[in-house]
Short mmCIF file of C-alpha atoms in Angstrom, two decimals:
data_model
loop_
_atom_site.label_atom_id
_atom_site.label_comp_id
_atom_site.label_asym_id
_atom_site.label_seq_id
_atom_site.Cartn_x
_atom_site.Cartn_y
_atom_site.Cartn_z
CA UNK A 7 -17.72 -45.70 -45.60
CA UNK A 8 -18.46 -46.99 -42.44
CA UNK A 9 -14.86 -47.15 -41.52
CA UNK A 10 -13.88 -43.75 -43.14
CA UNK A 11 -16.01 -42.60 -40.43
CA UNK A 12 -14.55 -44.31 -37.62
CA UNK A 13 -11.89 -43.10 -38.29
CA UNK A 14 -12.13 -39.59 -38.48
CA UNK A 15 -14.40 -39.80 -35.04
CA UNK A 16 -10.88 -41.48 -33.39
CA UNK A 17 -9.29 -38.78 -35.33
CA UNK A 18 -10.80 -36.22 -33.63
CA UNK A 19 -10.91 -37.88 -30.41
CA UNK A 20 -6.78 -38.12 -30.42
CA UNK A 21 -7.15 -34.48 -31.10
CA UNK A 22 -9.09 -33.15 -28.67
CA UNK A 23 -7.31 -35.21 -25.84
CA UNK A 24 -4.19 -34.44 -27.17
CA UNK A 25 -4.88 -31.09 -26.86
CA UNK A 26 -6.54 -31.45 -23.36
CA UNK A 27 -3.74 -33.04 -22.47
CA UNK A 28 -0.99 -30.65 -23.29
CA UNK A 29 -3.58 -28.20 -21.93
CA UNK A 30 -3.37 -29.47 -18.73
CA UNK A 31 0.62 -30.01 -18.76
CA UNK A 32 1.06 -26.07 -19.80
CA UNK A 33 -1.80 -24.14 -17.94
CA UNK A 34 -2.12 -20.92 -18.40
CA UNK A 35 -0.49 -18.43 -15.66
CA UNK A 36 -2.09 -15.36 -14.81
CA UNK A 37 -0.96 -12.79 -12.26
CA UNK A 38 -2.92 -10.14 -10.93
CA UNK A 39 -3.20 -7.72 -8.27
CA UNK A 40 -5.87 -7.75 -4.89
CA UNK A 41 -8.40 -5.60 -6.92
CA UNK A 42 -8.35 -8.53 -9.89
CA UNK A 43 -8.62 -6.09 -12.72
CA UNK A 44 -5.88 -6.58 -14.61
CA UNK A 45 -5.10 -10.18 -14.75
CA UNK A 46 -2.10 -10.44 -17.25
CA UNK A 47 -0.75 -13.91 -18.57
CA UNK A 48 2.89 -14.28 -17.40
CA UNK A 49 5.55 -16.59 -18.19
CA UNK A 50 6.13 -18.23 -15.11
CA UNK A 51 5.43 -17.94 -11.32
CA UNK A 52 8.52 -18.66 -9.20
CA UNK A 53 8.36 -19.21 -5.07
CA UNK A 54 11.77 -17.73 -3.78
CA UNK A 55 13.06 -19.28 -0.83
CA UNK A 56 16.76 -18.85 -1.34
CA UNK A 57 19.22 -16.12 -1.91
CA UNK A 58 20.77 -18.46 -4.43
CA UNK A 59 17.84 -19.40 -6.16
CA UNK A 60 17.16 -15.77 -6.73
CA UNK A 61 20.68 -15.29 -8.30
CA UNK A 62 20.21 -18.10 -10.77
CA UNK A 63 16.99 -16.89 -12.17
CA UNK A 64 18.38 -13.45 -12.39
CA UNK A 65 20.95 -15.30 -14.33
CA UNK A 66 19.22 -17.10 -16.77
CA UNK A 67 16.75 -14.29 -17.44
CA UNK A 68 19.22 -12.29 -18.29
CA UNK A 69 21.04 -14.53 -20.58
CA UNK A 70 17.36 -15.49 -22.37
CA UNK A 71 17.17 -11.85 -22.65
CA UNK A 72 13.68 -11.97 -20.63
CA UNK A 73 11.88 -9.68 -18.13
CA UNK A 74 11.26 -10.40 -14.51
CA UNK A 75 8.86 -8.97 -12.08
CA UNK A 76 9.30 -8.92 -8.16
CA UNK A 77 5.83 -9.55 -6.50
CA UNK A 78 4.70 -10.07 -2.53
CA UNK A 79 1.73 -9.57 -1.45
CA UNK A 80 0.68 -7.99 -4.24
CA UNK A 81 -1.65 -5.09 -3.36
CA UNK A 82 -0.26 -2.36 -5.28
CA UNK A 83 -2.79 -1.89 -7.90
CA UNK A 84 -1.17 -0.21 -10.79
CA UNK A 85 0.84 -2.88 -12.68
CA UNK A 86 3.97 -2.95 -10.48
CA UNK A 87 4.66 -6.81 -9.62
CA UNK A 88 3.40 -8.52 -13.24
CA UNK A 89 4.17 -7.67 -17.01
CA UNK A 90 2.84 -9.77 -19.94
CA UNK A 91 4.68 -12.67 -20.39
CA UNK A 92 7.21 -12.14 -17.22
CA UNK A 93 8.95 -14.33 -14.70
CA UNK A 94 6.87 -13.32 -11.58
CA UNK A 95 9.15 -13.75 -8.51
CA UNK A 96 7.15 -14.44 -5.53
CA UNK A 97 8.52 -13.69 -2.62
CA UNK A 98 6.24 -14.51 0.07
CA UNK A 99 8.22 -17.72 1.18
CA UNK A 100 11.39 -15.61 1.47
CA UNK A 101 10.70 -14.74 5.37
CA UNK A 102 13.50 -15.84 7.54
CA UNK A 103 14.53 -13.54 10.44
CA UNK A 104 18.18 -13.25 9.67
CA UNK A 105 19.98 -10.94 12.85
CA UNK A 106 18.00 -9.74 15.70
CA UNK A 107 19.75 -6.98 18.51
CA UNK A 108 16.69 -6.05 20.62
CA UNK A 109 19.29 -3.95 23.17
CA UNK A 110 20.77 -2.27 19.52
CA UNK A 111 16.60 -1.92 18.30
CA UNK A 112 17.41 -3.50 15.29
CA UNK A 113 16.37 -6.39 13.15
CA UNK A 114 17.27 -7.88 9.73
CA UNK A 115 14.75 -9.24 7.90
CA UNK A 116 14.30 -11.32 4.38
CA UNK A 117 11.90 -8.94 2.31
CA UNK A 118 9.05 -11.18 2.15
CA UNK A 119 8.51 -11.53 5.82
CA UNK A 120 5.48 -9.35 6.91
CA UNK A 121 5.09 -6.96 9.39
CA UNK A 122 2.55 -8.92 11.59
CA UNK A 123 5.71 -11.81 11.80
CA UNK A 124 8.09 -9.07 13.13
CA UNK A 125 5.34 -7.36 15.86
CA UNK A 126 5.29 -11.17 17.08
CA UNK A 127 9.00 -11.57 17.35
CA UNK A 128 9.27 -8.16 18.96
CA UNK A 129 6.32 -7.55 21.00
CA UNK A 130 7.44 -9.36 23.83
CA UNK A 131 11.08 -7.49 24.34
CA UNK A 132 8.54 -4.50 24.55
CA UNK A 133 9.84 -3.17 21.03
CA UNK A 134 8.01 -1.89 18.00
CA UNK A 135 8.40 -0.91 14.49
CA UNK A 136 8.50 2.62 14.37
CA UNK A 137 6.67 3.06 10.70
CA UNK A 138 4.44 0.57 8.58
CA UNK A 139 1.45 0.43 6.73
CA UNK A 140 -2.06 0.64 8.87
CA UNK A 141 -2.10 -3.29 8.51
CA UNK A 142 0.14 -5.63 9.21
CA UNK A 143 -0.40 -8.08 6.01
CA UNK A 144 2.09 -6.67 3.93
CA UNK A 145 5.77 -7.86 2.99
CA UNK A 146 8.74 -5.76 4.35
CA UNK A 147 10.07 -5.75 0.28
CA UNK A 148 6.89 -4.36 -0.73
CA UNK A 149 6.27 -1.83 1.47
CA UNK A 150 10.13 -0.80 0.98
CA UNK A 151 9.53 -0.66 -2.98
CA UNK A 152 6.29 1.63 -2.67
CA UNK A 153 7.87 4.16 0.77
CA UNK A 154 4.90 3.45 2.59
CA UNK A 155 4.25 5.66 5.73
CA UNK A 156 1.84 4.80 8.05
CA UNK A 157 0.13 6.67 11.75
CA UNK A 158 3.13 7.43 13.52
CA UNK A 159 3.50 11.54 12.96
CA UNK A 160 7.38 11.83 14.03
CA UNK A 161 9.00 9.92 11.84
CA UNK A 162 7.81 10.56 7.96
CA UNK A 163 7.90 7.55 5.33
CA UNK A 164 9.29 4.14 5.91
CA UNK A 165 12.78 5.25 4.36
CA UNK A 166 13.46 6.94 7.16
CA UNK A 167 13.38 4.12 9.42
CA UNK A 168 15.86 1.58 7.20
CA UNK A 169 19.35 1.82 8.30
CA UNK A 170 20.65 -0.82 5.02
CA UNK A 171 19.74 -3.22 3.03
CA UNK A 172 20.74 -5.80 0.64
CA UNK A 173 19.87 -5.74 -3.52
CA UNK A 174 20.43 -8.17 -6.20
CA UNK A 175 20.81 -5.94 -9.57
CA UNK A 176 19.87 -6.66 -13.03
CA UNK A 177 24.17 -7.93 -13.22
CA UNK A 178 23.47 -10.39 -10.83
CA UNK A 179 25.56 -8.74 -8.36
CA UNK A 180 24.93 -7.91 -4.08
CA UNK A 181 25.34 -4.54 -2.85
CA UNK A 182 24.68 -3.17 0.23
CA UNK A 183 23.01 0.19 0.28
CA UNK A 184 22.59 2.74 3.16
CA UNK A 185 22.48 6.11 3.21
CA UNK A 186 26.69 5.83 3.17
CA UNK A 187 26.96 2.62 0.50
CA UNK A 188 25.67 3.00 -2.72
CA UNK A 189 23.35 5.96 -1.81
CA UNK A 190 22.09 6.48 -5.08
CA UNK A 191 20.27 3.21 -4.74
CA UNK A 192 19.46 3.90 -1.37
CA UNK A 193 17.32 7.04 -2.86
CA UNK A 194 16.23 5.21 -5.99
CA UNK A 195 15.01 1.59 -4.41
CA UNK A 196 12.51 2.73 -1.29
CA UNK A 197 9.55 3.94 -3.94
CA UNK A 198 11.19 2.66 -6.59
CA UNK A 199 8.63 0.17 -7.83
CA UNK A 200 11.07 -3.12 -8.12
CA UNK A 201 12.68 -1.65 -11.03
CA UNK A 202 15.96 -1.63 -9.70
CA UNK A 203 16.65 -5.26 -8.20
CA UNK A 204 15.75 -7.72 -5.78
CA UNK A 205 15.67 -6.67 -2.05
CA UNK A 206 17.25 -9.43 -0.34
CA UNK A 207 16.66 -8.48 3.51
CA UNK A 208 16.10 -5.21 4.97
CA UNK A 209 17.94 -3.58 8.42
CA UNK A 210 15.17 -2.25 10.09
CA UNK A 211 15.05 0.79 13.30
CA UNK A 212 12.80 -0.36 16.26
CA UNK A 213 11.77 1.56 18.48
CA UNK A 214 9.96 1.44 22.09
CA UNK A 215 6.53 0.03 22.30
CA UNK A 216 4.76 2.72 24.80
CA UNK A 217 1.23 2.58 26.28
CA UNK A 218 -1.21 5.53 24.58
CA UNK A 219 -4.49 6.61 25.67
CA UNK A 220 -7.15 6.99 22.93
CA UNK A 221 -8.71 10.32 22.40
CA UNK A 222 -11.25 11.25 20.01
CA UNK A 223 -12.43 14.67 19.03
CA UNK A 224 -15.61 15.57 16.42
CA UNK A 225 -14.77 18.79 14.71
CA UNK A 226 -15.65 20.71 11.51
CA UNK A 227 -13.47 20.57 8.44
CA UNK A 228 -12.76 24.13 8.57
CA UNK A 229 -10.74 23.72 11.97
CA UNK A 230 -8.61 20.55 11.38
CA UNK A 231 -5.41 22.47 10.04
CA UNK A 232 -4.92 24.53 13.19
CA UNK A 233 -6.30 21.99 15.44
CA UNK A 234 -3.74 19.73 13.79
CA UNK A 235 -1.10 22.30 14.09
CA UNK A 236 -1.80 23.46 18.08
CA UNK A 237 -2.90 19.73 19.66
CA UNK A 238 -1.39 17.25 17.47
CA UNK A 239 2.17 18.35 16.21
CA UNK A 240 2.30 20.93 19.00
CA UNK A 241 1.63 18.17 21.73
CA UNK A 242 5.07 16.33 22.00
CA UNK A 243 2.91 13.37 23.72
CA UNK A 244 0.68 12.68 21.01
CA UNK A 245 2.77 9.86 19.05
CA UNK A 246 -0.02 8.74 16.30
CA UNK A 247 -2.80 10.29 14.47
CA UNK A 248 -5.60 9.53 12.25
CA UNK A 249 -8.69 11.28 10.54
CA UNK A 250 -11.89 10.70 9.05
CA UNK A 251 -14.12 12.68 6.99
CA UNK A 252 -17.31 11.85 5.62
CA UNK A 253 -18.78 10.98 2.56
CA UNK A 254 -22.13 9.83 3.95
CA UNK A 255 -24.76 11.94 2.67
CA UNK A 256 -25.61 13.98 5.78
CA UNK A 257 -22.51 15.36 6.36
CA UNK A 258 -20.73 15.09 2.93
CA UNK A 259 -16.88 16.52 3.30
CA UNK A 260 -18.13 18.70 6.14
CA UNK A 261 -17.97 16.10 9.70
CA UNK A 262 -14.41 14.79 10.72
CA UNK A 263 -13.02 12.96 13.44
CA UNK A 264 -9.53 12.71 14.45
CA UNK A 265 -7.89 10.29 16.68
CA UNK A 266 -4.76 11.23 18.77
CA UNK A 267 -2.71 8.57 20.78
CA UNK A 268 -0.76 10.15 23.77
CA UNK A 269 1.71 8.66 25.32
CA UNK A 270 0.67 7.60 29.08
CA UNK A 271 2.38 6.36 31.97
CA UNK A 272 0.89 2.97 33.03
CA UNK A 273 2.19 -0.09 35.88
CA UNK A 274 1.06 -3.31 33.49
CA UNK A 275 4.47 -4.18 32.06
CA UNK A 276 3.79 -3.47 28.19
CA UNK A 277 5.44 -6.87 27.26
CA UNK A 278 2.55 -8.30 28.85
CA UNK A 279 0.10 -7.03 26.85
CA UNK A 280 -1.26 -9.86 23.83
CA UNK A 281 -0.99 -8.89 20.53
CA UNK A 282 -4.44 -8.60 20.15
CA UNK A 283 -6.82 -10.40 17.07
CA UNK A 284 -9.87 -9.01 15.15
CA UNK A 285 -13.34 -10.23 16.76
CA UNK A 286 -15.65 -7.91 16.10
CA UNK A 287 -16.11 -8.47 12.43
CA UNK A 288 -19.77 -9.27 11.40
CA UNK A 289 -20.98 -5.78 12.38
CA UNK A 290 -18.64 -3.58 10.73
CA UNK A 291 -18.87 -5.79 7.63
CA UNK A 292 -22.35 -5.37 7.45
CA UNK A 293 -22.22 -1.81 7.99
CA UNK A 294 -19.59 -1.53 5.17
CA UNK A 295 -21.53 -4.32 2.89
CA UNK A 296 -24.98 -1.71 3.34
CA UNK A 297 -22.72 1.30 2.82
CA UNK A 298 -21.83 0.36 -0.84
CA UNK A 299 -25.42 0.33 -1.96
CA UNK A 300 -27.17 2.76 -0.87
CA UNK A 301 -26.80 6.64 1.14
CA UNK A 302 -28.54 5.14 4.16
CA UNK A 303 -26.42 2.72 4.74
CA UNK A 304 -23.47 5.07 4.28
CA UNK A 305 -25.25 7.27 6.82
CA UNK A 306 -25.49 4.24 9.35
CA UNK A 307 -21.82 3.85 8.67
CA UNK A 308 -20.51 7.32 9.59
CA UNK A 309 -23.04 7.34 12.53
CA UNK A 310 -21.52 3.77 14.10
CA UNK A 311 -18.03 4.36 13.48
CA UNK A 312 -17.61 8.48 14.87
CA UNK A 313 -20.20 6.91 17.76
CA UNK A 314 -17.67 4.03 18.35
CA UNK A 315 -14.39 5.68 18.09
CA UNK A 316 -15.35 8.32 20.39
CA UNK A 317 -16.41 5.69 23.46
CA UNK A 318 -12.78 4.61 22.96
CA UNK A 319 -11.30 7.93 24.17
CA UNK A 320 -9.60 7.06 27.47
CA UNK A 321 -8.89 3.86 26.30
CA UNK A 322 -5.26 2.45 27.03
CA UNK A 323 -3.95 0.70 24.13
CA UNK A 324 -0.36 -0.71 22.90
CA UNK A 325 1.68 0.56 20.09
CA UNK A 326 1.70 -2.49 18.56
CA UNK A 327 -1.58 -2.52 18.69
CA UNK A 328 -2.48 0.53 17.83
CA UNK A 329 -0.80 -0.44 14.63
CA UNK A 330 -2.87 -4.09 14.19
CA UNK A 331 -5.59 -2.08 12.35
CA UNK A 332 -8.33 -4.46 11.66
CA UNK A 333 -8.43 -4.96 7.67
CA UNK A 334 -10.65 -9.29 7.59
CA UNK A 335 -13.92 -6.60 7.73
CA UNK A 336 -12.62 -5.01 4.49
CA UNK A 337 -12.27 -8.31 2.38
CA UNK A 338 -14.82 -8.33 -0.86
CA UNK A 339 -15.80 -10.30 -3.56
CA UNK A 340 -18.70 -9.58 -5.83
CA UNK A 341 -19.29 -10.49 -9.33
CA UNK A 342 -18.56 -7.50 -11.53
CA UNK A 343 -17.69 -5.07 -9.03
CA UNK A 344 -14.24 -4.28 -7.25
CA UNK A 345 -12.49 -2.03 -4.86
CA UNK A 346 -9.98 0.30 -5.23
CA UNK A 347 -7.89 2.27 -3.58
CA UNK A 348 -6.81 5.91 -4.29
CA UNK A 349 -4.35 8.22 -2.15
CA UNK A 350 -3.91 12.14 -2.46
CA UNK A 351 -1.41 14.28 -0.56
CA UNK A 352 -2.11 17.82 0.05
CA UNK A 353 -0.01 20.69 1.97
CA UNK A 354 -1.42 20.89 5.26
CA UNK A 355 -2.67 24.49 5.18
CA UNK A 356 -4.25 23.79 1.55
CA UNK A 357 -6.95 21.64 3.22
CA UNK A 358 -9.76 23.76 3.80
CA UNK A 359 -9.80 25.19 0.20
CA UNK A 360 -8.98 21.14 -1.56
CA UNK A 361 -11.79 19.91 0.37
CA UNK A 362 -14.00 22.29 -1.03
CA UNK A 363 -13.10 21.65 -4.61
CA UNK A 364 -13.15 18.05 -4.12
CA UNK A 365 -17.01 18.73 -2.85
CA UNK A 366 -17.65 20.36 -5.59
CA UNK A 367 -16.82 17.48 -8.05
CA UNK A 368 -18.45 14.98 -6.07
CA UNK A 369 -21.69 16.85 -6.05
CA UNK A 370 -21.81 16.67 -10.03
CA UNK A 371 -19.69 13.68 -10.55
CA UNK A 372 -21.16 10.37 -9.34
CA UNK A 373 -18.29 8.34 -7.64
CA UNK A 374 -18.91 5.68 -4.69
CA UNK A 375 -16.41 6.28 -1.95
CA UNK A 376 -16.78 4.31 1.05
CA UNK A 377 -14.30 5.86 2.78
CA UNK A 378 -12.08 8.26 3.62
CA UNK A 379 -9.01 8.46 5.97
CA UNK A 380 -6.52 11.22 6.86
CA UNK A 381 -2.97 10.32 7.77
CA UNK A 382 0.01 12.96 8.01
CA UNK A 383 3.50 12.55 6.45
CA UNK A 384 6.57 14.77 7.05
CA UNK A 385 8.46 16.41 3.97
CA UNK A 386 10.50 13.76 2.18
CA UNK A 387 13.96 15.02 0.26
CA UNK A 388 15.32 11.24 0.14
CA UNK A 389 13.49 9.60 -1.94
CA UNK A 390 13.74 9.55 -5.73
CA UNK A 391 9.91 9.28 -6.51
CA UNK A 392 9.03 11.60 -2.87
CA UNK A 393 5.27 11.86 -2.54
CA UNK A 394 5.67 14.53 0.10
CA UNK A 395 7.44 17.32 -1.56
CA UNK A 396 6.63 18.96 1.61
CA UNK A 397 4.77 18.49 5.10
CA UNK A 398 1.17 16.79 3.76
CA UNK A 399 -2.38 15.51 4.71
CA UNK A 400 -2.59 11.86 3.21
CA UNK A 401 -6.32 11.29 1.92
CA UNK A 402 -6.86 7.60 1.65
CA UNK A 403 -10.07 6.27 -0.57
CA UNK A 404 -11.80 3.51 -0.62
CA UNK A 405 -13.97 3.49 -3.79
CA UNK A 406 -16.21 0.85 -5.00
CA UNK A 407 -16.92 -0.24 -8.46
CA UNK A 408 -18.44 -1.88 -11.37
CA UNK A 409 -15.88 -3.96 -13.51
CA UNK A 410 -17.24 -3.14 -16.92
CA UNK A 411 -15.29 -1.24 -19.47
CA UNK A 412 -17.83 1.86 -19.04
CA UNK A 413 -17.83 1.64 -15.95
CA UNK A 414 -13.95 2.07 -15.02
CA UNK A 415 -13.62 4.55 -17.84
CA UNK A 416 -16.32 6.65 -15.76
CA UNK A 417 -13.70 6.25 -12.78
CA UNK A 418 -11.31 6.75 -14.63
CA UNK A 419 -12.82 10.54 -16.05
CA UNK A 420 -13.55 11.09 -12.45
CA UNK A 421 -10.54 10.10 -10.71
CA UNK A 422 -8.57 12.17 -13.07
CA UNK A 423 -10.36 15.15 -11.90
CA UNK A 424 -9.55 14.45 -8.37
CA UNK A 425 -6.08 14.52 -9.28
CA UNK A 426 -6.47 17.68 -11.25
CA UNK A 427 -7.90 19.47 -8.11
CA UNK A 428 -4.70 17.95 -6.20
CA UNK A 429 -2.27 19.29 -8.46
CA UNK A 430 -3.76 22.90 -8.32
CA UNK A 431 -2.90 22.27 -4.16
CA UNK A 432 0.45 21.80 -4.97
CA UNK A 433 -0.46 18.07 -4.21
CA UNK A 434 0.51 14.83 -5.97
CA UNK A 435 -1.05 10.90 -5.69
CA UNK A 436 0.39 8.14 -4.74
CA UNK A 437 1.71 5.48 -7.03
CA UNK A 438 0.76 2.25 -6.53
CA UNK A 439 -3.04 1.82 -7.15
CA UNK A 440 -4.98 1.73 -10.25
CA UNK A 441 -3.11 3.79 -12.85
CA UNK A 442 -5.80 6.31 -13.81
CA UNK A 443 -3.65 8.87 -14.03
CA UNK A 444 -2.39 10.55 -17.13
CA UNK A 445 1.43 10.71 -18.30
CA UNK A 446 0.73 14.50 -17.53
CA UNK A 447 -0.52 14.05 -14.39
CA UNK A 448 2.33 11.45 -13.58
CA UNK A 449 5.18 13.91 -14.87
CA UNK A 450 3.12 16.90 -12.76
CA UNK A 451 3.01 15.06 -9.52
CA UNK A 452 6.39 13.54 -9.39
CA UNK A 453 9.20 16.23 -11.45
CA UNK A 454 12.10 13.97 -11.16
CA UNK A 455 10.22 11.08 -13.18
CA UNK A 456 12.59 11.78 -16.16
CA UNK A 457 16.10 11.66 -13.69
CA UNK A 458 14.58 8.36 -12.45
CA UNK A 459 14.35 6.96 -15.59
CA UNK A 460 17.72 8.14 -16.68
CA UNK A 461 18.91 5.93 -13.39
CA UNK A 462 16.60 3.27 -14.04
CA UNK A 463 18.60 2.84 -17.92
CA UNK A 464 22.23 3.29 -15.95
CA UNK A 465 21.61 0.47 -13.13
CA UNK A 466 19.31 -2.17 -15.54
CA UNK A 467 20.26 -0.98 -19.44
CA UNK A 468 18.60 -3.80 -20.80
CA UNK A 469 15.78 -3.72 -18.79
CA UNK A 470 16.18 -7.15 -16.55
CA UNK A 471 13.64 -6.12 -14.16
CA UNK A 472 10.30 -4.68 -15.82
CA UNK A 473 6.54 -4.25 -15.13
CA UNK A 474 3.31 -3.07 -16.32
CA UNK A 475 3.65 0.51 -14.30
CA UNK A 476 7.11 1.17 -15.80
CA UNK A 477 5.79 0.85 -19.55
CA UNK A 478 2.73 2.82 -18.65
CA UNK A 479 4.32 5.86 -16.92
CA UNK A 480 8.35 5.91 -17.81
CA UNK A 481 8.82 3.70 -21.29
#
């Protein structure tokens, strides 16, 4: 008896480290966006650093009849660089500078490089990009597969700054696409989610880096469309623009500030001037940290940042700098909350009217924004998936969280309000965050959904390149 029961305690003792042990040889991969919400078990996670590495994965995904999923930096929210069981394609390590013409204002660049790599290359030729995100943490691929557009108010979305690039399709082949080769894919790739191939390196405009002078003007809501209309796009030296409208308590959807950068004529060679790095970071994070808990803190907030922004005016400041916004005050963890983000575009001279409905829902509707900011972006006709069906406001929100299944279906309910209200504005949201929105919604918001899909089954019939944002808005 004795033995019997020896041997089943060995017995179970092989098992269990057995199992450990194959555990530990086949871990489990997850892949999940910045906002960690949707972690989703994946196949594999491969680190691309060459072109021909790229093309043999391709390959033998195709011929295992498997999915594959193009990721970078990965904070696009809605499901767009993972799918269940996918080959996840990192391409952060695929960052090489590949041409460089600083008298031509052009660069070539492997998609995963990040902006903040080219402003250092650049900076001291006194160049600049001409349109990016309001950070400079992202990958050149991914902000080419959402259209990003950034501050800068005469040029409109990141599209319109590309003069090629390269793509590896779903057939394993390289084309180069520009507005002149393969132009279908040149409208069909820049917002186009990943879903239609690799981007292997991107041709990218430059332009000047110029000296600007801050200026910062407090003003009701009511007044921002003409003000907008008379001293921002009616001023030829005002270059970049941004807004801000409150959510704190005291002055809910009614205070704004705007900042204008004009260009100014200054001696200080502008090559000279350092790319500069965040410091001031424990004050603003603080600020931020009290705002998400409680209306006075989202009071002190508003107060400290329209106070501080409108010291700067008179300020001299870079381009490049200008477009170095500060983003290490932003980072968050907490258990069981998250943050999102949320975008909204609106015709300019529906603001007034949209900013009263959107008050109106807030007031009944509990939702915690933290923060609101107002970018502009031109009409876009290029672009498959265009976001700007004509000249917009961009509303940017930051909105904080619990992680719970209640809790996000709350968001959810409310979020998919907001977008109601933006539709009735002739409006539509932007794609990549947290995929609230209905199928409805989606097919309101962006008309030629069902031609891009129609492309999306010519260029990739079996459906090589897939993720979570396709199935939940286009399968």
């Amino acid at each position: 008896m004795k033995r019997i029961a020896v041997g089943a305690v060995i017995a179970v003792y092989m098992t269990v480290f057995s199992f450990s042990l194959w555990t530990y040889q086949h871990p489990v991969l997850t892949s999940s966006d910045q906002s960690k919400l949707l972690p989703t078990r994946v196949k594999q996670i491969r680190s691309a650093t060459s072109t021909n590495d790229l093309k043999s994965w391709v390959a033998q995904a195709k011929q295992r009849q498997e999915t594959v999923s193009v990721a970078g930096m990965q904070h696009s929210q809605g499901g767009q660089t993972y799918l269940p069981d996918t080959t996840v394609l990192d391409m952060t390590d695929y960052d090489r500078i590949l041409a460089y013409t600083p008298d031509k204002h052009r660069i070539t660049v492997q998609s995963g490089i990040t902006w903040a790599e080219i402003q250092e290359r650049i900076q001291p030729d006194g160049l600049a990009v001409q349109v990016m995100q309001s950070q400079n943490i992202f990958t050149v691929g991914g902000a080419l597969s959402v259209n990003v557009h950034g501050r800068d108010i005469r040029y409109g979305s990141l599209l319109d700054t590309v003069d090629s690039f390269r793509l590896l399709k779903a057939d394993g082949t390289v084309v180069h696409v520009s507005r002149n080769e393969n132009a279908d894919l040149f409208r069909l790739v820049p917002g186009g989610y990943g879903l239609f191939g690799i981007i292997l390196d991107v041709t990218l405009k430059l332009t000047d880096d110029e000296w600007y002078t801050e200026q910062t003007v407090a003003l009701d809501y009511h007044d921002y469309p003409a003000y907008f209309r008379q001293h921002v796009l009616g001023d030829a030296d005002v270059r970049m623009h941004i807004g801000r409208i409150s959510v704190a308590p005291d002055g809910f959807f009614k205070e704004m500030y705007v900042t204008n950068y004009h260009k100014a004529e200054r001696t200080v060679p502008i090559e000279e001037e350092p790319l500069k790095q965040e410091t001031i970071i424990a004050l603003p994070k603080a600020l931020l940290g009290l705002s998400r808990y409680s209306d006075f803190g989202k009071n002190k907030l508003w107060s400290f940042q329209k106070s501080y922004f409108l010291k700067q005016s008179g300020t001299y400041e870079s381009r490049n700098n200008v477009m170095r916004s500060d983003s290490a005050f932003m980072e968050y963890t907490s258990p069981g909350r998250t943050e999102l983000l949320q975008e909204y575009f609106v015709p300019v001279d529906s603001f007034v009217s949209y900013i009263d409905q959107l008050r109106t829902i807030l007031t009944t509707d509990e939702l915690n924004v933290l923060n609101i900011t107002i970018r502009y972006v031109e009409q876009d006709r290029t672009a498959a998936l265009s976001y700007a069906k004509q000249d917009m406001f961009a509303l940017v929100w930051l909105i904080n969280t619990e992680t719970d299944p209640v809790s996000i279906n709350e968001t959810k309910r409310i979020v998919q309000k907001l977008i109601d209200a933006t539709l009735e504005h002739q409006g539509s949201y932007y794609l990549p965050y947290y995929p609230f929105a209905t199928r409805d919604q989606f097919t309101a918001a962006y008309p030629n959904a069902a031609a891009f899909k129609a492309a999306k089954q010519r260029q990739d019939p079996k459906g090589l390149f897939m993720n979570q944002f396709y199935l939940d808005y286009l399968k």
